[in-house]
Amino acid sequence: MNRIFEKLTGHLAKNPGRLFLIDSAGALLTAVLLSAVLSNLSPYIGMPKTTLDLLFSIAACFCFYSAACFLFLKAKWALYIRLISFANLLYCALTIAFLFIHYNKLTILDLMYFLAETAIICLLVYTELNVAGKILNKR
């Protein structure tokens, strides 16, 4: 498994724009799920609509940021990868905080969705930081 991860991060370090494309696509998926699916189901789930709207807004901003980096960035890849990785970590921390704040109202589906999303984003952050490190070590 470690060899696969090393190969993946090596490939992404050579093509850092693809990492931003992956991040942008993930943020877009999150935004769509929050706005189109969970927001419409808010009467049936425990997470308040205002919280879902806030998380949607953040995910949409991350989508645009990563898409702009993919389209326009030509240098200083590691800096911008680190910025989005730390932003993603803050998003995860905010999501976990909301899980604690609204725990008594949440359904099992809420918990499963937000914990799975957080786990996936944390894997992405780990990958992003490894790629940024490889880019910096190439200098």
Coordinates of N, CA and C in Angstrom, one line a residue:
M1 N 0.8 -1.2 0.0 CA 0.0 0.0 0.0 C 0.9 1.3 0.0
N2 N 2.0 1.2 0.8 CA 2.9 2.4 0.8 C 3.5 2.7 -0.5
R3 N 3.8 1.6 -1.3 CA 4.4 1.8 -2.7 C 3.4 2.5 -3.6
I4 N 2.1 2.2 -3.4 CA 1.1 2.8 -4.3 C 1.0 4.3 -3.9
F5 N 1.0 4.6 -2.6 CA 0.9 6.0 -2.1 C 2.1 6.8 -2.6
E6 N 3.3 6.2 -2.5 CA 4.5 6.8 -3.0 C 4.4 7.1 -4.5
K7 N 3.9 6.2 -5.2 CA 3.8 6.3 -6.7 C 2.8 7.5 -7.0
L8 N 1.7 7.4 -6.3 CA 0.7 8.5 -6.5 C 1.2 9.8 -6.1
T9 N 1.8 10.0 -5.0 CA 2.3 11.3 -4.6 C 3.4 11.8 -5.5
G10 N 4.3 10.8 -6.0 CA 5.3 11.2 -6.9 C 4.7 11.7 -8.2
H11 N 3.7 11.0 -8.7 CA 3.0 11.5 -9.9 C 2.4 12.8 -9.8
L12 N 1.7 13.0 -8.6 CA 1.1 14.3 -8.4 C 2.1 15.5 -8.2
A13 N 3.3 15.1 -7.6 CA 4.3 16.1 -7.5 C 4.8 16.6 -8.8
K14 N 4.8 15.7 -9.8 CA 5.2 16.1 -11.2 C 4.1 16.8 -11.9
N15 N 2.9 16.6 -11.5 CA 1.7 17.2 -12.1 C 0.8 17.8 -11.0
P16 N 1.3 18.8 -10.3 CA 0.5 19.4 -9.2 C -0.8 20.0 -9.6
G17 N -1.0 20.3 -10.8 CA -2.3 20.9 -11.2 C -3.4 19.8 -11.1
R18 N -3.0 18.6 -11.2 CA -4.0 17.5 -11.1 C -4.5 17.4 -9.7
L19 N -3.7 17.7 -8.7 CA -4.1 17.7 -7.3 C -5.2 18.7 -7.1
F20 N -5.0 19.9 -7.7 CA -6.0 21.0 -7.5 C -7.3 20.6 -8.2
L21 N -7.2 19.9 -9.4 CA -8.4 19.4 -10.0 C -9.1 18.4 -9.2
I22 N -8.4 17.5 -8.5 CA -9.0 16.5 -7.6 C -9.7 17.2 -6.5
D23 N -9.0 18.2 -5.9 CA -9.5 19.0 -4.7 C -10.8 19.7 -5.2
S24 N -10.7 20.4 -6.3 CA -11.9 21.1 -6.8 C -13.1 20.2 -7.1
A25 N -12.8 19.1 -7.7 CA -13.9 18.1 -7.9 C -14.5 17.6 -6.6
G26 N -13.7 17.4 -5.6 CA -14.2 16.9 -4.3 C -15.0 18.0 -3.6
A27 N -14.5 19.2 -3.7 CA -15.2 20.4 -3.1 C -16.6 20.6 -3.8
L28 N -16.6 20.4 -5.1 CA -17.8 20.5 -5.9 C -18.8 19.5 -5.5
L29 N -18.3 18.2 -5.3 CA -19.2 17.2 -4.9 C -19.8 17.4 -3.5
T30 N -18.9 17.9 -2.6 CA -19.4 18.3 -1.3 C -20.5 19.4 -1.3
A31 N -20.2 20.4 -2.1 CA -21.1 21.5 -2.2 C -22.5 21.1 -2.8
V32 N -22.4 20.2 -3.8 CA -23.7 19.7 -4.4 C -24.4 18.8 -3.4
L33 N -23.7 18.0 -2.7 CA -24.4 17.1 -1.7 C -25.0 18.0 -0.6
L34 N -24.3 19.0 -0.2 CA -24.8 19.8 0.9 C -26.0 20.7 0.5
S35 N -26.0 21.2 -0.7 CA -27.0 22.1 -1.2 C -28.2 21.4 -1.8
A36 N -27.9 20.4 -2.7 CA -29.0 19.8 -3.4 C -29.6 18.6 -2.7
V37 N -28.8 18.0 -1.9 CA -29.4 16.8 -1.2 C -29.7 17.0 0.3
L38 N -28.7 17.3 1.1 CA -28.9 17.4 2.5 C -29.8 18.7 2.9
S39 N -29.6 19.8 2.2 CA -30.4 20.9 2.4 C -31.9 20.7 2.2
N40 N -32.2 19.9 1.1 CA -33.6 19.6 0.8 C -34.2 18.6 1.8
L41 N -33.3 17.8 2.4 CA -33.7 16.8 3.4 C -33.7 17.4 4.8
S42 N -33.4 18.6 5.0 CA -33.2 19.2 6.4 C -34.3 18.9 7.3
P43 N -35.6 18.9 6.9 CA -36.6 18.5 7.9 C -36.5 17.1 8.4
Y44 N -35.8 16.2 7.7 CA -35.6 14.8 8.1 C -34.3 14.5 8.7
I45 N -33.4 15.4 8.7 CA -32.1 15.2 9.3 C -31.9 16.2 10.4
G46 N -30.8 15.9 11.2 CA -30.7 16.8 12.4 C -29.8 18.0 12.2
M47 N -29.0 18.0 11.2 CA -28.1 19.2 11.0 C -28.9 20.4 10.5
P48 N -28.9 21.5 11.2 CA -29.7 22.6 10.8 C -29.3 23.2 9.4
K49 N -30.3 23.7 8.8 CA -30.1 24.2 7.4 C -29.1 25.3 7.4
T50 N -29.1 26.2 8.4 CA -28.1 27.3 8.4 C -26.7 26.7 8.5
T51 N -26.5 25.6 9.2 CA -25.2 25.0 9.3 C -24.8 24.4 7.9
L52 N -25.7 23.7 7.3 CA -25.5 23.1 6.0 C -25.2 24.2 5.0
D53 N -25.9 25.4 5.1 CA -25.6 26.5 4.1 C -24.2 27.0 4.3
L54 N -23.8 27.1 5.6 CA -22.4 27.6 5.9 C -21.4 26.7 5.3
L55 N -21.5 25.4 5.6 CA -20.6 24.4 5.0 C -20.6 24.4 3.5
F56 N -21.8 24.6 2.9 CA -21.9 24.7 1.4 C -21.1 25.9 0.9
S57 N -21.2 27.0 1.6 CA -20.5 28.2 1.2 C -19.0 28.0 1.2
I58 N -18.5 27.4 2.3 CA -17.1 27.1 2.4 C -16.6 26.2 1.3
A59 N -17.4 25.1 1.1 CA -17.0 24.1 0.0 C -17.0 24.8 -1.4
A60 N -18.0 25.6 -1.6 CA -18.0 26.3 -2.9 C -16.8 27.2 -3.1
C61 N -16.4 27.9 -2.0 CA -15.1 28.7 -2.1 C -13.9 27.9 -2.4
F62 N -13.8 26.7 -1.7 CA -12.7 25.8 -1.9 C -12.7 25.3 -3.4
C63 N -13.9 25.0 -3.9 CA -14.0 24.6 -5.3 C -13.4 25.6 -6.2
F64 N -13.8 26.9 -6.1 CA -13.3 27.9 -6.9 C -11.9 28.2 -6.8
Y65 N -11.4 28.1 -5.5 CA -9.9 28.3 -5.3 C -9.1 27.3 -6.0
S66 N -9.5 26.0 -5.8 CA -8.7 24.9 -6.4 C -8.8 24.9 -7.9
A67 N -10.0 25.3 -8.4 CA -10.2 25.4 -9.9 C -9.3 26.5 -10.5
A68 N -9.3 27.6 -9.8 CA -8.4 28.8 -10.2 C -7.0 28.4 -10.2
C69 N -6.5 27.7 -9.1 CA -5.2 27.2 -9.1 C -4.9 26.2 -10.2
F70 N -5.8 25.3 -10.5 CA -5.6 24.4 -11.6 C -5.5 25.1 -12.9
L71 N -6.3 26.1 -13.1 CA -6.3 26.8 -14.4 C -5.2 27.8 -14.6
F72 N -4.8 28.5 -13.6 CA -4.0 29.7 -13.7 C -2.6 29.6 -13.1
L73 N -2.4 28.7 -12.1 CA -1.2 28.7 -11.4 C -0.1 28.1 -12.2
K74 N 1.1 28.7 -12.2 CA 2.2 28.2 -13.0 C 3.5 28.0 -12.1
A75 N 3.5 28.5 -10.9 CA 4.6 28.5 -10.0 C 4.2 28.4 -8.6
K76 N 5.1 28.2 -7.7 CA 4.8 28.2 -6.2 C 3.7 27.2 -5.9
W77 N 3.7 26.0 -6.5 CA 2.7 25.0 -6.3 C 2.6 24.6 -4.8
A78 N 3.7 24.4 -4.2 CA 3.7 23.9 -2.8 C 3.0 24.9 -1.9
L79 N 3.2 26.2 -2.0 CA 2.6 27.2 -1.2 C 1.1 27.1 -1.3
Y80 N 0.6 27.0 -2.5 CA -0.9 27.0 -2.7 C -1.5 25.6 -2.3
I81 N -0.7 24.6 -2.5 CA -1.2 23.3 -2.0 C -1.3 23.3 -0.5
R82 N -0.3 23.8 0.2 CA -0.4 23.9 1.6 C -1.6 24.8 2.1
L83 N -1.8 25.9 1.4 CA -2.9 26.7 1.8 C -4.3 26.0 1.7
I84 N -4.5 25.2 0.6 CA -5.8 24.5 0.5 C -5.8 23.3 1.5
S85 N -4.7 22.7 1.8 CA -4.7 21.6 2.7 C -5.0 22.1 4.1
F86 N -4.4 23.2 4.5 CA -4.8 23.7 5.9 C -6.2 24.2 5.9
A87 N -6.7 24.8 4.8 CA -8.1 25.2 4.8 C -9.0 24.0 4.9
N88 N -8.6 22.9 4.2 CA -9.4 21.7 4.3 C -9.4 21.1 5.8
L89 N -8.3 21.2 6.4 CA -8.2 20.8 7.8 C -9.1 21.6 8.7
L90 N -9.1 22.9 8.5 CA -10.0 23.8 9.2 C -11.5 23.5 9.0
Y91 N -11.8 23.1 7.7 CA -13.2 22.7 7.4 C -13.5 21.4 8.1
C92 N -12.6 20.5 8.2 CA -12.8 19.3 9.0 C -13.1 19.6 10.5
A93 N -12.3 20.5 11.0 CA -12.4 20.8 12.4 C -13.8 21.5 12.7
L94 N -14.2 22.3 11.7 CA -15.5 23.0 11.9 C -16.6 22.0 11.8
T95 N -16.5 21.0 10.9 CA -17.5 20.0 10.7 C -17.6 19.1 12.0
I96 N -16.5 18.8 12.6 CA -16.5 18.0 13.8 C -17.1 18.8 14.9
A97 N -16.8 20.1 15.0 CA -17.4 21.0 16.0 C -18.9 21.0 15.9
F98 N -19.4 21.1 14.6 CA -20.8 21.1 14.4 C -21.4 19.8 14.8
L99 N -20.7 18.7 14.6 CA -21.2 17.4 15.0 C -21.4 17.3 16.6
F100 N -20.4 17.9 17.3 CA -20.6 18.0 18.8 C -21.7 18.9 19.2
I101 N -21.8 20.1 18.5 CA -22.8 21.1 18.9 C -24.2 20.5 18.7
H102 N -24.4 19.8 17.6 CA -25.7 19.4 17.2 C -26.0 17.9 17.5
Y103 N -25.1 17.3 18.3 CA -25.1 15.8 18.4 C -26.5 15.3 18.8
N104 N -27.1 15.9 19.7 CA -28.4 15.4 20.2 C -29.5 15.4 19.1
K105 N -29.3 16.2 18.1 CA -30.3 16.3 17.0 C -30.0 15.4 15.8
L106 N -28.8 14.9 15.7 CA -28.3 14.2 14.5 C -28.9 12.8 14.4
T107 N -29.1 12.4 13.2 CA -29.4 11.0 12.9 C -28.2 10.2 12.6
I108 N -28.3 8.9 12.5 CA -27.1 8.1 12.2 C -26.6 8.4 10.8
L109 N -27.5 8.8 9.9 CA -27.1 9.1 8.6 C -26.3 10.4 8.5
D110 N -26.7 11.4 9.4 CA -25.9 12.6 9.5 C -24.5 12.2 10.0
L111 N -24.4 11.5 11.0 CA -23.1 11.1 11.5 C -22.2 10.3 10.5
M112 N -22.9 9.4 9.8 CA -22.1 8.6 8.8 C -21.6 9.5 7.7
Y113 N -22.5 10.4 7.2 CA -22.1 11.3 6.1 C -20.9 12.2 6.5
F114 N -21.1 12.9 7.6 CA -20.1 13.9 8.0 C -18.8 13.2 8.4
L115 N -18.8 12.1 9.1 CA -17.6 11.4 9.5 C -16.9 10.8 8.2
A116 N -17.7 10.3 7.3 CA -17.0 9.8 6.1 C -16.4 10.9 5.3
E117 N -17.1 12.0 5.2 CA -16.6 13.2 4.4 C -15.3 13.7 5.1
T118 N -15.3 13.8 6.4 CA -14.1 14.2 7.2 C -13.0 13.3 6.9
A119 N -13.2 12.0 7.0 CA -12.1 11.0 6.8 C -11.6 11.1 5.4
I120 N -12.4 11.3 4.4 CA -11.9 11.5 3.0 C -11.1 12.7 2.8
I121 N -11.6 13.8 3.4 CA -10.8 15.1 3.3 C -9.5 15.0 4.1
C122 N -9.5 14.3 5.2 CA -8.2 14.1 5.9 C -7.2 13.3 5.1
L123 N -7.7 12.3 4.4 CA -6.8 11.5 3.5 C -6.3 12.5 2.3
L124 N -7.1 13.3 1.8 CA -6.7 14.3 0.8 C -5.7 15.2 1.4
V125 N -5.9 15.7 2.6 CA -4.9 16.6 3.2 C -3.6 15.9 3.4
Y126 N -3.6 14.7 3.8 CA -2.3 14.0 4.0 C -1.6 13.8 2.7
T127 N -2.3 13.5 1.6 CA -1.8 13.4 0.3 C -1.2 14.8 -0.1
E128 N -2.0 15.9 0.1 CA -1.6 17.2 -0.4 C -0.3 17.6 0.3
L129 N -0.2 17.4 1.6 CA 1.0 17.8 2.4 C 2.2 16.9 1.9
N130 N 2.0 15.7 1.6 CA 3.1 14.8 1.1 C 3.6 15.3 -0.3
V131 N 2.6 15.7 -1.1 CA 3.0 16.2 -2.4 C 3.7 17.5 -2.3
A132 N 3.2 18.4 -1.5 CA 3.9 19.7 -1.3 C 5.3 19.5 -0.8
G133 N 5.5 18.5 0.1 CA 6.9 18.2 0.6 C 7.8 17.7 -0.5
K134 N 7.2 16.9 -1.4 CA 8.0 16.4 -2.5 C 8.4 17.5 -3.5
I135 N 7.5 18.4 -3.7 CA 7.8 19.5 -4.6 C 8.9 20.4 -4.0
L136 N 8.8 20.6 -2.7 CA 9.8 21.5 -2.1 C 11.2 20.8 -2.0
N137 N 11.2 19.5 -1.9 CA 12.4 18.7 -1.8 C 13.1 18.6 -3.2
K138 N 12.4 18.8 -4.3 CA 13.0 18.8 -5.6 C 13.8 20.0 -5.9
R139 N 13.6 21.1 -5.2 CA 14.4 22.3 -5.4 C 15.8 22.1 -5.2

